[in-house]
Coordinates of C-alpha atoms in Angstrom, one line a residue:
Chain A
X1 CA 109.2 49.9 191.7
X2 CA 106.9 52.9 192.4
X3 CA 108.6 56.1 191.3
X4 CA 107.7 59.7 190.7
X5 CA 110.2 61.8 188.6
X6 CA 109.9 65.6 188.1
X7 CA 111.5 67.9 185.7
X8 CA 113.2 70.2 185.5
X9 CA 114.9 70.2 188.9
X10 CA 114.9 73.9 188.9
X11 CA 113.6 76.7 186.8
X12 CA 114.1 80.5 186.6
X13 CA 111.5 82.7 184.8
X14 CA 110.7 86.3 184.6
X15 CA 107.6 87.7 186.2
X16 CA 104.5 87.5 184.0
X17 CA 105.8 84.6 181.9
X18 CA 104.1 81.2 181.8
X19 CA 105.8 77.9 182.7
X20 CA 105.1 74.2 182.7
X21 CA 106.4 71.6 185.2
X22 CA 106.5 67.9 184.4
X23 CA 105.8 64.8 186.4
X24 CA 106.2 61.2 185.2
X25 CA 105.3 58.3 187.3
X26 CA 105.5 54.5 187.5
X27 CA 103.0 53.8 190.3
X28 CA 100.6 51.0 190.3
X29 CA 97.7 50.6 191.1
X30 CA 97.1 54.3 190.6
X31 CA 94.7 56.1 192.9
X32 CA 95.2 59.8 192.4
X33 CA 97.8 62.5 191.6
X34 CA 98.3 65.7 193.5
X35 CA 100.4 68.8 193.0
X36 CA 101.6 70.7 196.1
X37 CA 103.3 74.1 196.5
X38 CA 105.9 74.4 199.2
X39 CA 107.3 77.7 200.2
X40 CA 110.8 77.7 201.8
X41 CA 110.5 76.8 205.5
X42 CA 106.8 76.0 205.2
X43 CA 104.7 72.9 204.8
X44 CA 103.3 71.9 201.4
X45 CA 99.9 73.3 200.3
X46 CA 97.6 71.3 198.0
X47 CA 97.0 72.9 194.6
X48 CA 95.1 70.1 192.8
X49 CA 94.0 66.5 193.2
X50 CA 93.2 64.4 190.1
X51 CA 91.8 60.9 189.9
X52 CA 92.1 58.4 187.0
X53 CA 89.1 59.8 185.1
X54 CA 90.1 63.5 185.3
X55 CA 92.5 64.9 182.7
X56 CA 92.5 68.6 183.6
X57 CA 91.9 70.6 186.8
X58 CA 92.5 74.3 187.5
X59 CA 93.1 76.3 190.6
X60 CA 93.3 80.0 189.7
X61 CA 96.5 80.5 187.6
X62 CA 97.5 76.8 188.1
X63 CA 96.3 74.2 185.7
X64 CA 97.2 70.5 186.1
X65 CA 96.8 67.9 183.4
X66 CA 96.9 64.1 183.7
X67 CA 97.5 61.5 180.9
X68 CA 96.8 58.2 182.6
X69 CA 97.8 56.2 179.5
X70 CA 101.4 57.7 179.3
X71 CA 101.5 58.2 183.1
X72 CA 102.4 61.9 182.8
X73 CA 101.2 65.0 184.5
X74 CA 102.0 68.6 184.0
X75 CA 101.4 71.8 186.1
X76 CA 101.0 75.0 184.0
X77 CA 101.5 78.3 185.8
X78 CA 100.0 81.3 183.9
X79 CA 101.2 84.9 184.3
X80 CA 103.7 84.1 187.0
X81 CA 104.1 86.2 190.1
X82 CA 107.0 86.7 192.5
X83 CA 105.0 84.8 195.1
X84 CA 105.0 81.7 192.8
X85 CA 108.7 81.2 193.8
X86 CA 108.6 77.9 195.6
X87 CA 109.1 74.1 195.2
X88 CA 106.3 72.3 193.4
X89 CA 105.9 68.6 194.4
X90 CA 104.0 65.9 192.5
X91 CA 102.6 63.1 194.7
X92 CA 101.0 59.9 193.3
X93 CA 98.9 57.6 195.5
X94 CA 98.7 53.9 195.0
X95 CA 95.9 51.8 196.4
X96 CA 96.4 48.2 197.4
X97 CA 93.0 46.4 197.0
X98 CA 94.3 43.5 199.0
X99 CA 95.2 45.4 202.2
X100 CA 93.0 48.4 201.5
X101 CA 95.9 50.7 202.2
X102 CA 97.4 53.6 200.3
X103 CA 101.0 54.5 199.5
X104 CA 102.0 58.1 198.9
X105 CA 105.0 58.5 196.5
X106 CA 106.5 62.0 196.4
X107 CA 108.6 63.4 193.7
X108 CA 111.7 65.5 194.7
X109 CA 110.1 68.7 193.4
X110 CA 110.8 71.4 191.0
X111 CA 112.3 74.6 192.5
X112 CA 110.8 77.6 190.7
X113 CA 112.3 81.1 191.0
X114 CA 110.4 84.0 189.5
X115 CA 112.4 87.2 188.9
X116 CA 111.2 90.7 188.7
Chain B
X1 CA 89.8 77.9 212.2
X2 CA 93.2 76.7 213.2
X3 CA 95.2 74.7 210.7
X4 CA 97.7 72.0 211.5
X5 CA 100.0 73.0 214.3
X6 CA 103.3 71.3 215.1
X7 CA 105.7 71.7 218.0
X8 CA 108.4 72.5 218.5
X9 CA 109.4 74.4 215.4
X10 CA 113.1 73.6 215.8
X11 CA 115.0 71.1 217.9
X12 CA 118.6 70.1 218.4
X13 CA 119.6 66.7 219.7
X14 CA 122.7 64.5 219.8
X15 CA 123.2 61.0 218.5
X16 CA 121.7 58.3 220.6
X17 CA 119.1 60.6 222.2
X18 CA 115.3 60.2 221.9
X19 CA 112.9 62.9 220.6
X20 CA 109.1 63.4 220.6
X21 CA 107.4 65.7 218.1
X22 CA 103.8 66.8 218.4
X23 CA 101.0 67.6 216.0
X24 CA 97.5 68.9 216.3
X25 CA 95.3 68.3 213.3
X26 CA 93.2 70.8 211.5
X27 CA 89.8 71.2 213.2
X28 CA 87.4 68.5 212.0
X29 CA 90.2 66.2 210.8
X30 CA 90.6 62.7 212.4
X31 CA 93.6 61.3 210.4
X32 CA 97.2 62.2 210.9
X33 CA 100.2 61.3 208.7
X34 CA 103.9 61.9 209.4
X35 CA 106.6 62.6 206.8
X36 CA 110.3 63.1 206.8
X37 CA 111.8 65.6 204.4
X38 CA 115.5 65.8 203.9
X39 CA 117.1 69.0 202.6
X40 CA 116.4 69.3 198.9
X41 CA 114.3 66.2 198.7
X42 CA 110.6 65.4 198.6
X43 CA 108.8 64.2 201.8
X44 CA 109.0 60.5 202.6
X45 CA 105.9 58.8 204.2
X46 CA 106.6 57.5 207.7
X47 CA 103.1 56.3 209.0
X48 CA 99.5 57.2 209.3
X49 CA 97.2 57.2 212.3
X50 CA 93.4 56.8 212.3
X51 CA 91.2 55.9 215.2
X52 CA 94.2 55.8 217.5
X53 CA 95.9 53.0 215.5
X54 CA 98.7 52.9 213.0
X55 CA 97.0 52.2 209.7
X56 CA 99.9 52.1 207.4
X57 CA 103.6 52.5 207.4
X58 CA 106.3 53.6 205.1
X59 CA 109.8 52.1 204.9
X60 CA 111.1 53.4 208.3
X61 CA 112.7 51.3 211.1
X62 CA 111.1 50.5 214.4
X63 CA 113.0 53.4 216.0
X64 CA 110.2 55.5 214.5
X65 CA 107.0 55.1 216.5
X66 CA 103.9 57.1 217.0
X67 CA 100.7 57.6 218.9
X68 CA 97.3 59.2 218.3
X69 CA 95.2 60.5 221.2
X70 CA 91.4 60.6 221.6
X71 CA 91.4 64.3 220.5
X72 CA 93.1 63.2 217.2
X73 CA 96.4 64.9 218.1
X74 CA 99.5 62.8 217.5
X75 CA 103.1 62.3 218.5
X76 CA 106.1 61.0 216.6
X77 CA 108.8 59.4 218.6
X78 CA 112.3 58.6 217.4
X79 CA 114.7 56.6 219.5
X80 CA 118.5 56.2 219.2
X81 CA 118.9 59.2 217.0
X82 CA 121.3 59.0 214.1
X83 CA 122.9 61.9 212.1
X84 CA 120.8 60.8 209.2
X85 CA 117.6 61.6 211.1
X86 CA 118.3 65.3 210.6
X87 CA 115.4 66.6 208.6
X88 CA 112.1 68.5 208.5
X89 CA 109.4 66.4 210.0
X90 CA 106.0 67.2 208.6
X91 CA 102.5 66.3 209.9
X92 CA 99.5 66.2 207.6
X93 CA 95.9 65.8 208.6
X94 CA 92.8 64.8 206.6
X95 CA 89.3 63.6 207.1
X96 CA 89.4 59.8 207.0
X97 CA 92.3 57.6 205.8
X98 CA 91.2 57.5 202.2
X99 CA 93.9 58.9 199.8
X100 CA 91.5 61.0 197.8
X101 CA 90.9 63.3 200.8
X102 CA 93.0 66.5 200.7
X103 CA 95.8 66.6 203.2
X104 CA 96.6 69.8 205.1
X105 CA 100.3 70.1 206.2
X106 CA 101.8 71.9 209.2
X107 CA 105.0 73.9 208.8
X108 CA 107.0 71.1 210.3
X109 CA 109.6 70.6 213.0
X110 CA 113.2 71.1 211.9
X111 CA 115.3 68.4 213.7
X112 CA 119.1 68.7 213.8
X113 CA 121.3 65.9 215.1
X114 CA 124.8 66.8 216.2

């Protein structure tokens, strides 16, 4: 069964600290993995997209890693800011070569709270 | 450059009613996907429209249907509403139906069923 699991469910850190969010997946055949940031009451915003051959991708203070062998990804946030408080969602896409279609499997997200 | 716009922002219906939600994609995008997000959960894929046809569908009953217009805008229709249909409905647009294209999400329609 295709699944995406994220940990921790929630996290509280102090402003200026770093943190790492985890995503484990059992999705096949793998196409790509994305991290989204979702502010409360808003739609998700894409942070990174990684294909099978990419193992690191950065977007400002956000750095995502991908280990396709162990089927794990992480999102590292450096020097956190109050505006980083949000849910972070991991999404894995599976491609069916037979039908040519894609499936998007979302994790339930990690809720990050940054305190002053 | 307008991003993805959804209407209405909030909606209250009762069980058994029907609802239509609307989405205008980001300028230049031709593919629209719809998602259902229950409180505290990740979005669940409903279906995707490209070239005015449903290209793929998630695990949702036939009560959920959609349409895409020649200007690429889209509607999501839900019939015979159930209490469990209460959720945030998100629309995402992209250029082409390939999954490696970045999706841009709207801020959603919050649907409450009484």
